[in-house]
XYZ file of C-alpha atoms in Angstrom:
550
model
C 16.540 -60.593 -2.310
C 17.270 -61.006 -6.017
C 15.342 -57.824 -6.711
C 17.491 -55.923 -4.216
C 20.719 -57.312 -5.702
C 19.621 -56.274 -9.179
C 18.855 -52.755 -7.997
C 22.211 -52.434 -6.246
C 24.204 -53.672 -9.249
C 22.801 -50.829 -11.332
C 24.015 -48.284 -8.743
C 27.744 -49.043 -8.972
C 29.767 -45.766 -8.993
C 26.623 -43.636 -9.150
C 26.159 -40.611 -6.900
C 25.436 -41.618 -3.301
C 21.941 -40.135 -3.493
C 20.990 -42.977 -5.862
C 20.782 -45.282 -2.822
C 17.299 -43.770 -2.438
C 16.183 -46.226 -5.134
C 16.562 -49.239 -2.833
C 13.873 -48.089 -0.380
C 11.185 -50.733 -0.112
C 10.412 -54.278 1.024
C 12.382 -57.429 0.092
C 11.723 -61.138 0.620
C 14.711 -63.102 1.996
C 12.562 -66.262 2.267
C 12.966 -66.695 6.046
C 12.617 -62.996 6.861
C 11.438 -59.767 5.249
C 13.822 -56.832 4.979
C 12.521 -53.257 4.914
C 14.598 -50.276 3.831
C 12.620 -47.414 5.380
C 15.129 -44.638 4.820
C 18.256 -44.461 2.667
C 20.742 -41.751 3.526
C 21.214 -39.140 0.819
C 24.853 -38.506 1.698
C 27.601 -40.639 3.320
C 27.859 -38.016 6.072
C 24.111 -37.878 6.719
C 22.392 -39.918 9.479
C 22.522 -43.655 8.789
C 19.991 -45.504 6.645
C 17.142 -47.156 8.523
C 16.384 -50.869 8.089
C 13.935 -53.316 9.642
C 13.817 -57.095 9.545
C 10.730 -59.162 10.352
C 11.152 -62.881 11.031
C 7.993 -65.010 11.397
C 7.477 -66.735 14.743
C 7.383 -70.319 13.366
C 10.956 -69.897 12.061
C 12.356 -68.688 15.398
C 11.194 -71.401 17.843
C 10.718 -68.494 20.260
C 6.937 -68.182 20.155
C 6.862 -69.387 23.776
C 7.933 -65.855 24.707
C 4.447 -64.628 23.784
C 3.048 -66.681 26.666
C 5.203 -64.865 29.221
C 4.403 -61.747 31.224
C 4.763 -58.283 29.718
C 7.799 -57.677 31.931
C 9.394 -60.909 30.686
C 8.789 -59.895 27.069
C 10.328 -56.428 27.540
C 13.462 -58.060 28.903
C 13.494 -60.693 26.128
C 13.309 -57.980 23.471
C 16.181 -56.186 25.164
C 18.234 -59.411 25.253
C 17.692 -60.054 21.545
C 18.754 -56.475 20.737
C 21.956 -56.990 22.751
C 22.636 -60.260 20.917
C 22.187 -58.551 17.545
C 24.494 -55.732 18.691
C 27.151 -58.229 19.741
C 26.916 -60.133 16.453
C 27.073 -56.978 14.332
C 29.888 -55.401 16.362
C 32.433 -56.859 13.950
C 30.668 -55.016 11.114
C 30.776 -51.439 12.379
C 28.469 -50.210 9.616
C 25.486 -51.931 11.295
C 24.140 -50.582 14.578
C 21.187 -51.314 16.828
C 20.442 -49.194 19.899
C 20.872 -50.818 23.319
C 21.060 -49.118 26.705
C 24.147 -50.072 28.685
C 23.351 -51.417 32.130
C 19.644 -50.613 31.934
C 16.730 -52.491 30.383
C 14.271 -50.137 28.685
C 10.998 -50.781 26.888
C 12.505 -49.970 23.491
C 11.555 -50.086 19.799
C 14.882 -51.715 18.788
C 13.164 -55.115 18.932
C 9.400 -55.594 18.834
C 7.225 -58.660 19.201
C 4.408 -58.324 16.664
C 1.620 -60.738 15.729
C 3.665 -61.743 12.680
C 7.042 -62.267 14.317
C 10.166 -60.652 15.766
C 10.974 -57.271 14.277
C 14.474 -55.777 14.470
C 15.075 -52.073 13.819
C 18.614 -50.914 13.125
C 20.846 -48.499 11.239
C 23.184 -49.209 8.339
C 25.951 -47.023 6.900
C 25.849 -47.866 3.202
C 29.297 -48.258 1.563
C 30.811 -45.435 -0.475
C 34.029 -44.180 -2.006
C 33.765 -40.472 -1.309
C 30.271 -39.780 -2.627
C 30.238 -42.683 -5.077
C 28.282 -45.863 -4.359
C 30.211 -49.090 -3.804
C 27.494 -51.481 -4.910
C 29.522 -54.710 -4.591
C 30.312 -53.939 -0.960
C 26.680 -53.011 -0.341
C 25.512 -56.339 -1.808
C 28.003 -58.221 0.386
C 26.897 -56.324 3.476
C 23.128 -56.490 2.946
C 22.754 -59.967 1.447
C 25.552 -61.884 3.195
C 26.613 -60.387 6.545
C 23.315 -58.791 7.582
C 21.187 -61.949 7.131
C 23.625 -63.878 9.360
C 23.184 -61.350 12.167
C 19.387 -61.373 11.790
C 19.077 -65.159 11.713
C 21.408 -65.835 14.635
C 19.741 -63.212 16.861
C 16.211 -64.491 16.215
C 16.390 -68.281 16.473
C 16.376 -70.252 19.697
C 19.217 -72.644 18.881
C 21.660 -69.769 18.295
C 20.821 -67.970 21.552
C 22.071 -68.725 25.045
C 18.640 -69.604 26.417
C 19.934 -69.899 29.982
C 21.276 -66.327 29.777
C 18.039 -65.169 28.114
C 15.938 -66.600 30.925
C 18.226 -65.143 33.589
C 17.988 -61.737 31.884
C 14.200 -61.903 31.870
C 13.848 -63.334 35.370
C 16.110 -60.609 36.769
C 13.809 -58.014 35.203
C 10.716 -59.804 36.560
C 12.211 -59.860 40.054
C 12.856 -56.123 39.978
C 9.279 -55.479 38.902
C 8.070 -57.695 41.753
C 10.263 -55.875 44.292
C 9.049 -52.467 43.122
C 5.471 -53.670 43.305
C 5.891 -54.456 47.018
C 7.227 -51.036 48.051
C 3.821 -49.474 48.692
C 2.599 -52.465 50.720
C 5.676 -52.220 52.966
C 5.433 -48.412 53.213
C 8.778 -47.966 51.434
C 10.252 -45.454 49.008
C 13.158 -47.719 48.025
C 14.773 -51.093 48.696
C 18.506 -51.865 48.493
C 19.232 -55.591 48.735
C 22.141 -56.905 50.752
C 25.066 -57.750 48.478
C 24.326 -54.934 46.037
C 27.236 -53.056 44.484
C 26.595 -49.320 44.489
C 29.827 -47.617 43.270
C 30.434 -47.416 39.519
C 33.733 -48.150 37.774
C 34.357 -44.487 36.954
C 32.633 -41.247 36.066
C 32.719 -42.359 32.432
C 31.528 -45.934 33.035
C 28.236 -47.154 34.471
C 29.618 -50.644 35.095
C 30.092 -51.796 38.702
C 33.373 -51.090 40.479
C 35.306 -54.354 40.520
C 36.664 -54.055 44.089
C 33.666 -52.344 45.691
C 32.401 -53.375 49.123
C 29.081 -55.225 49.026
C 26.187 -53.320 50.588
C 24.827 -54.629 53.918
C 21.784 -53.143 55.630
C 21.750 -52.371 59.353
C 19.468 -54.840 61.135
C 17.172 -52.095 62.437
C 16.273 -51.031 58.876
C 16.346 -54.457 57.256
C 13.232 -55.743 55.520
C 12.483 -58.926 53.588
C 10.771 -58.879 50.199
C 9.693 -61.740 47.931
C 10.764 -62.358 44.337
C 9.308 -64.924 41.914
C 12.724 -66.248 40.848
C 15.197 -65.625 43.686
C 12.858 -66.167 46.602
C 13.234 -63.924 49.647
C 15.660 -61.006 49.601
C 16.802 -59.021 52.627
C 18.026 -55.461 52.457
C 17.667 -51.839 53.446
C 14.121 -50.542 53.369
C 13.933 -46.751 53.061
C 10.617 -45.865 54.632
C 8.143 -43.256 53.498
C 8.478 -39.912 55.229
C 11.599 -37.776 55.500
C 14.879 -39.693 55.246
C 18.289 -38.085 55.688
C 21.442 -39.669 54.308
C 24.349 -38.185 56.273
C 28.034 -38.834 56.775
C 31.481 -37.492 56.075
C 32.754 -36.586 52.643
C 33.669 -39.500 50.323
C 31.844 -42.066 52.483
C 29.116 -42.836 49.928
C 26.163 -40.509 50.624
C 25.672 -39.391 47.025
C 26.566 -42.873 45.785
C 23.605 -44.315 47.686
C 21.263 -41.610 46.410
C 22.519 -42.102 42.856
C 21.864 -45.853 43.057
C 18.337 -45.128 44.315
C 17.522 -42.527 41.639
C 18.765 -44.855 38.860
C 16.607 -47.685 40.201
C 13.409 -46.284 38.798
C 14.754 -48.499 35.972
C 15.607 -52.196 35.968
C 19.201 -53.304 35.461
C 20.877 -56.212 33.715
C 22.283 -59.236 35.595
C 25.717 -58.518 37.035
C 25.184 -54.758 37.250
C 25.227 -54.756 41.049
C 21.991 -52.752 41.205
C 19.687 -55.477 39.893
C 18.123 -55.918 43.342
C 17.727 -52.197 44.060
C 14.343 -50.636 43.324
C 12.848 -47.206 43.872
C 9.365 -45.734 43.739
C 8.681 -45.335 40.006
C 7.302 -41.845 40.687
C 10.388 -40.601 42.520
C 11.791 -37.359 41.071
C 15.335 -36.092 41.559
C 15.233 -32.298 41.785
C 17.971 -29.681 41.961
C 18.697 -25.997 41.398
C 18.815 -25.048 37.722
C 19.837 -21.440 37.121
C 18.536 -19.849 33.930
C 15.620 -22.179 33.179
C 12.153 -20.989 32.241
C 9.053 -21.186 34.465
C 5.514 -20.944 33.027
C 2.639 -19.477 35.100
C 3.355 -21.616 38.156
C 2.024 -21.114 41.675
C 5.136 -20.971 43.888
C 3.469 -19.332 46.891
C 4.130 -22.375 49.123
C 7.847 -21.622 48.889
C 8.248 -18.037 47.591
C 6.072 -15.003 48.267
C 6.088 -11.174 48.621
C 8.848 -10.708 46.016
C 10.314 -7.231 45.555
C 8.602 -5.072 42.904
C 5.323 -6.880 43.540
C 5.982 -9.889 41.288
C 3.160 -12.448 41.570
C 4.353 -15.826 42.855
C 0.886 -17.347 42.480
C 1.279 -17.010 38.718
C 5.036 -16.914 38.383
C 6.664 -16.484 34.965
C 10.333 -16.119 34.043
C 12.762 -17.082 31.299
C 15.751 -16.851 33.677
C 15.027 -18.437 37.050
C 17.442 -18.170 39.970
C 18.741 -21.246 41.771
C 16.168 -21.145 44.575
C 13.280 -20.265 42.251
C 14.178 -23.010 39.796
C 14.335 -25.638 42.531
C 11.021 -24.515 43.994
C 9.519 -24.616 40.503
C 10.856 -28.124 39.852
C 9.365 -29.329 43.131
C 5.950 -27.841 42.383
C 5.971 -29.092 38.767
C 6.820 -32.594 40.012
C 3.863 -32.600 42.387
C 1.626 -31.369 39.579
C 2.817 -34.249 37.357
C 2.163 -36.909 39.994
C 5.470 -37.389 41.833
C 5.118 -39.308 45.094
C 8.755 -39.039 46.241
C 11.464 -36.388 45.983
C 15.202 -37.105 45.872
C 17.519 -34.201 46.754
C 21.281 -33.836 47.144
C 22.469 -30.734 48.984
C 25.491 -30.535 46.630
C 23.221 -29.598 43.707
C 20.672 -27.567 45.668
C 20.229 -23.852 46.268
C 21.293 -23.241 49.871
C 18.714 -20.500 50.495
C 15.939 -22.803 49.291
C 17.075 -25.613 51.585
C 17.734 -23.730 54.838
C 17.901 -20.362 56.617
C 19.727 -20.770 59.920
C 19.285 -18.926 63.209
C 21.977 -16.317 62.608
C 20.697 -15.422 59.161
C 17.192 -15.115 60.605
C 18.517 -12.655 63.178
C 20.395 -10.689 60.536
C 17.698 -10.570 57.821
C 14.148 -10.113 59.040
C 11.544 -12.551 57.726
C 9.645 -9.636 56.167
C 12.653 -9.130 53.868
C 13.027 -12.813 52.961
C 10.537 -14.132 50.352
C 11.704 -17.763 50.517
C 10.150 -20.301 52.860
C 12.945 -22.882 53.112
C 12.304 -26.536 52.402
C 13.279 -27.519 55.950
C 10.011 -25.911 57.079
C 7.897 -27.529 54.346
C 9.353 -31.017 53.939
C 7.378 -32.526 56.840
C 4.180 -30.943 55.551
C 4.760 -32.451 52.127
C 4.603 -35.884 53.713
C 1.785 -35.258 56.172
C -0.485 -33.252 53.854
C 0.317 -34.645 50.385
C 1.819 -38.081 51.199
C 5.013 -37.081 49.367
C 8.201 -38.565 50.809
C 11.644 -36.988 50.597
C 15.105 -38.556 50.635
C 17.854 -35.985 51.214
C 21.625 -36.218 51.182
C 22.638 -33.747 53.881
C 26.148 -33.285 55.198
C 26.238 -29.618 56.146
C 23.045 -28.700 58.011
C 21.894 -30.301 61.246
C 18.621 -28.352 61.130
C 17.049 -31.175 59.089
C 17.496 -33.533 62.057
C 14.424 -31.880 63.618
C 12.163 -33.028 60.765
C 13.733 -36.376 59.810
C 11.880 -39.645 60.389
C 14.927 -41.769 59.547
C 18.622 -40.860 59.527
C 21.097 -43.116 57.727
C 24.817 -42.460 58.086
C 27.093 -43.732 55.338
C 30.451 -44.884 56.707
C 32.952 -46.446 54.308
C 30.075 -47.030 51.845
C 28.092 -48.942 54.480
C 24.807 -47.689 56.015
C 24.409 -47.186 59.755
C 21.055 -46.402 61.374
C 21.690 -43.275 63.489
C 18.047 -42.240 63.893
C 18.094 -42.625 67.688
C 21.418 -40.818 67.941
C 20.008 -37.967 65.833
C 17.037 -37.662 68.215
C 19.452 -37.425 71.150
C 21.385 -34.684 69.370
C 18.143 -32.775 68.770
C 17.188 -33.160 72.448
C 20.548 -32.121 73.885
C 21.212 -29.378 71.323
C 17.803 -27.838 70.602
C 17.480 -25.700 67.503
C 17.101 -21.963 68.067
C 15.951 -21.048 64.557
C 12.400 -19.838 64.003
C 9.826 -21.797 62.069
C 9.158 -19.744 58.935
C 5.918 -21.071 57.459
C 3.456 -18.210 57.397
C 0.712 -20.302 55.743
C -0.283 -23.945 55.616
C 0.971 -25.989 52.670
C -1.629 -25.761 49.916
C -2.390 -28.117 47.056
C -2.976 -26.422 43.702
C -4.925 -27.549 40.658
C -2.771 -28.541 37.660
C -2.144 -25.854 35.063
C -3.782 -26.111 31.657
C -1.595 -26.449 28.570
C -2.154 -24.960 25.113
C -1.698 -27.913 22.740
C -1.839 -25.656 19.680
C 1.484 -24.053 20.631
C 3.181 -27.391 19.906
C 1.801 -27.393 16.365
C 3.149 -23.889 15.801
C 6.592 -24.795 17.178
C 6.699 -27.889 14.952
C 5.630 -26.019 11.830
C 8.302 -23.351 12.368
C 10.967 -26.047 12.497
C 9.841 -28.198 9.551
C 8.350 -30.832 11.914
C 11.715 -32.097 13.129
C 11.702 -34.238 16.273
C 15.087 -35.628 17.211
C 17.538 -36.116 20.064
C 21.219 -36.794 19.354
C 22.088 -37.260 23.035
C 20.255 -37.183 26.353
C 20.911 -33.502 27.079
C 18.819 -31.835 24.377
C 15.635 -32.471 22.388
C 14.972 -30.770 19.064
C 11.258 -30.172 18.671
C 10.421 -28.167 15.589
C 12.405 -24.962 15.781
C 13.122 -25.176 19.496
C 15.988 -27.024 21.151
C 14.919 -27.970 24.680
C 17.731 -28.205 27.240
C 17.055 -31.210 29.484
C 20.616 -31.681 30.758
C 19.440 -31.216 34.366
C 17.073 -34.217 34.132
C 19.518 -36.739 35.562
C 16.994 -39.588 35.529
C 16.780 -39.599 31.725
C 18.677 -42.744 30.782
C 18.910 -42.534 26.997
C 18.330 -40.251 24.002
C 15.740 -42.817 22.925
C 13.508 -41.675 25.795
C 13.821 -38.107 24.547
C 12.740 -39.232 21.075
C 9.647 -40.812 22.623
C 9.047 -37.655 24.665
C 9.105 -35.593 21.467
C 6.645 -37.913 19.741
C 4.356 -37.947 22.781
C 4.259 -34.146 22.453
C 3.362 -34.687 18.798
C 0.361 -36.720 19.971
C -0.573 -33.989 22.456
C -0.362 -31.456 19.625
C -3.263 -33.232 17.901
C -5.615 -32.228 20.729
C -7.632 -29.076 20.036
C -7.189 -26.035 22.264
C -6.244 -26.260 25.925
C -5.663 -29.494 27.830
C -6.894 -29.227 31.426
C -4.545 -31.959 32.629
C -1.751 -32.687 30.109
C -0.098 -35.254 32.395
C -3.252 -37.399 32.291
C -3.415 -37.230 28.480
C 0.241 -38.170 28.169
C -0.205 -41.010 30.647
C -3.098 -42.399 28.603
C -0.964 -42.304 25.445
C 2.027 -44.039 27.087
C -0.148 -46.748 28.632
C -1.694 -47.652 25.288
C 0.186 -49.163 22.336
C 2.500 -46.134 22.211
C 5.050 -47.823 19.923
C 2.624 -47.784 16.988
C 2.555 -43.983 17.111
C 6.344 -43.792 16.729
C 7.619 -43.763 13.123
C 9.546 -46.875 12.075
C 12.781 -44.930 11.606
C 12.854 -43.510 15.168
C 14.805 -45.126 18.022
C 12.518 -44.742 21.038
C 12.113 -46.023 24.598
C 9.135 -45.547 26.879
C 9.657 -42.581 29.236
C 7.916 -41.735 32.491
C 5.136 -39.153 32.393
C 7.119 -37.272 35.055
C 10.016 -36.858 32.611
C 7.744 -36.010 29.671
C 6.246 -33.187 31.716
C 9.598 -32.086 33.154
C 10.916 -31.658 29.615
C 7.744 -29.857 28.513
C 8.149 -27.418 31.403
C 11.587 -26.533 30.015
C 10.297 -25.678 26.547
C 10.686 -21.906 26.399
C 7.786 -21.369 23.993
C 5.369 -23.648 25.851
C 2.120 -22.038 26.981
C 0.615 -22.936 30.357
C -2.015 -21.119 32.388
C -3.378 -21.357 35.912
C -6.888 -22.762 36.199
């Protein structure tokens, strides 16, 4: 510490760039401080610091004996404590993730101790260094935050254990879905609506969720015991109901529950298949050498849908592409809301069939494929559907949302189908086929990186800068944080090290993310572990990516 103070004293009133001289490692006796990056300008991205506190000084080494899930939640809790302590000093910032618990690099448990990674805005007057303020910040305030966030007696251990046990319970619930033949589970008493469009916190006066008895299942948790709630079965599930009754709210709660949530969120006992993918129409996106013949064929001008390429997809084409890409990447469930779907991809009704002959319509609508997806590929689908009764013919379960409460109307739907038979024609001209994954040219990533001076960064969760290319991922609604995008970019960096073509890029990425992935992320990068599904979904949106059919 004395060495750092001496360095800072010499920098008083110097140009801000002189802060570069403090980069290095400093001994604070009970922890080690690392200055990995010092900003060159007061308006540049913040300086990057790390602090490592040895286990014997924390009295928290018992955490190393807990499960991996418990440790992920404990690291998240410590990051939140550090954020709360440093809130008063707005020049210090550590990344946390709202209502969600992610496997993040903000706090790591290493063999040596607890490591905190955070940002610091170093003090300045214009572009002149304020060394006295910097000394006060780094050697007085910062050590207090570090010490209090990493020692047992300063933490609310009851809250820490509840945080970790809540995470463990969600992992246990998700682990039981397959055994019970479920896509998702929504516990009784859950709070689905959010406070507002700008807030992910629970609505204070929301009605607690209660499952209809006919769809109620009981699952076990290690810390709360048995929980009862709505079990959404594998197959084809429709969520129906009038406008503003909670259809999309239920689907949104399900799609967000590929993640675990903090205590008090209202969704902490809702879990979804971890390989569930929310898909939608996405006009203008690129598609790379993808076989879309299950859904689109005999296009005008003889365009090949078995090896489809475009830089400007239509709504129906983009949704078909997203579906096929998701299957290729390993998705086992699809989540779809009619409000964000291409109508002509979802349905072609009887009157339109009479008006436009099938020979003039290249799209095979999803209503004629969705049952096959389940029966042939074991892929389930959950659809919010308020405008087309044609899906009642193919639904295994129909849930009506009424005043934000679910009602099982499956039997009623069957009666409607029987008394009002559908007159539309079945439009599948071929059986649903399963295609081999496309190969990916790893060398194209190296070229894209080199063109853009090897920059990999995400400022928000809508765009990822990878080399020279900015990849628009705003449609990927299941991305929770920009930190996942950072990890996605660095997983591509790992893929770029492979020579030539990868025959199954999803498998390579999965292997990387299931190893000690954090060690491959630079110390100065805020990152959280993403799903392979999202890594591949983003890669499919890179306009200069090179895929080929195998």
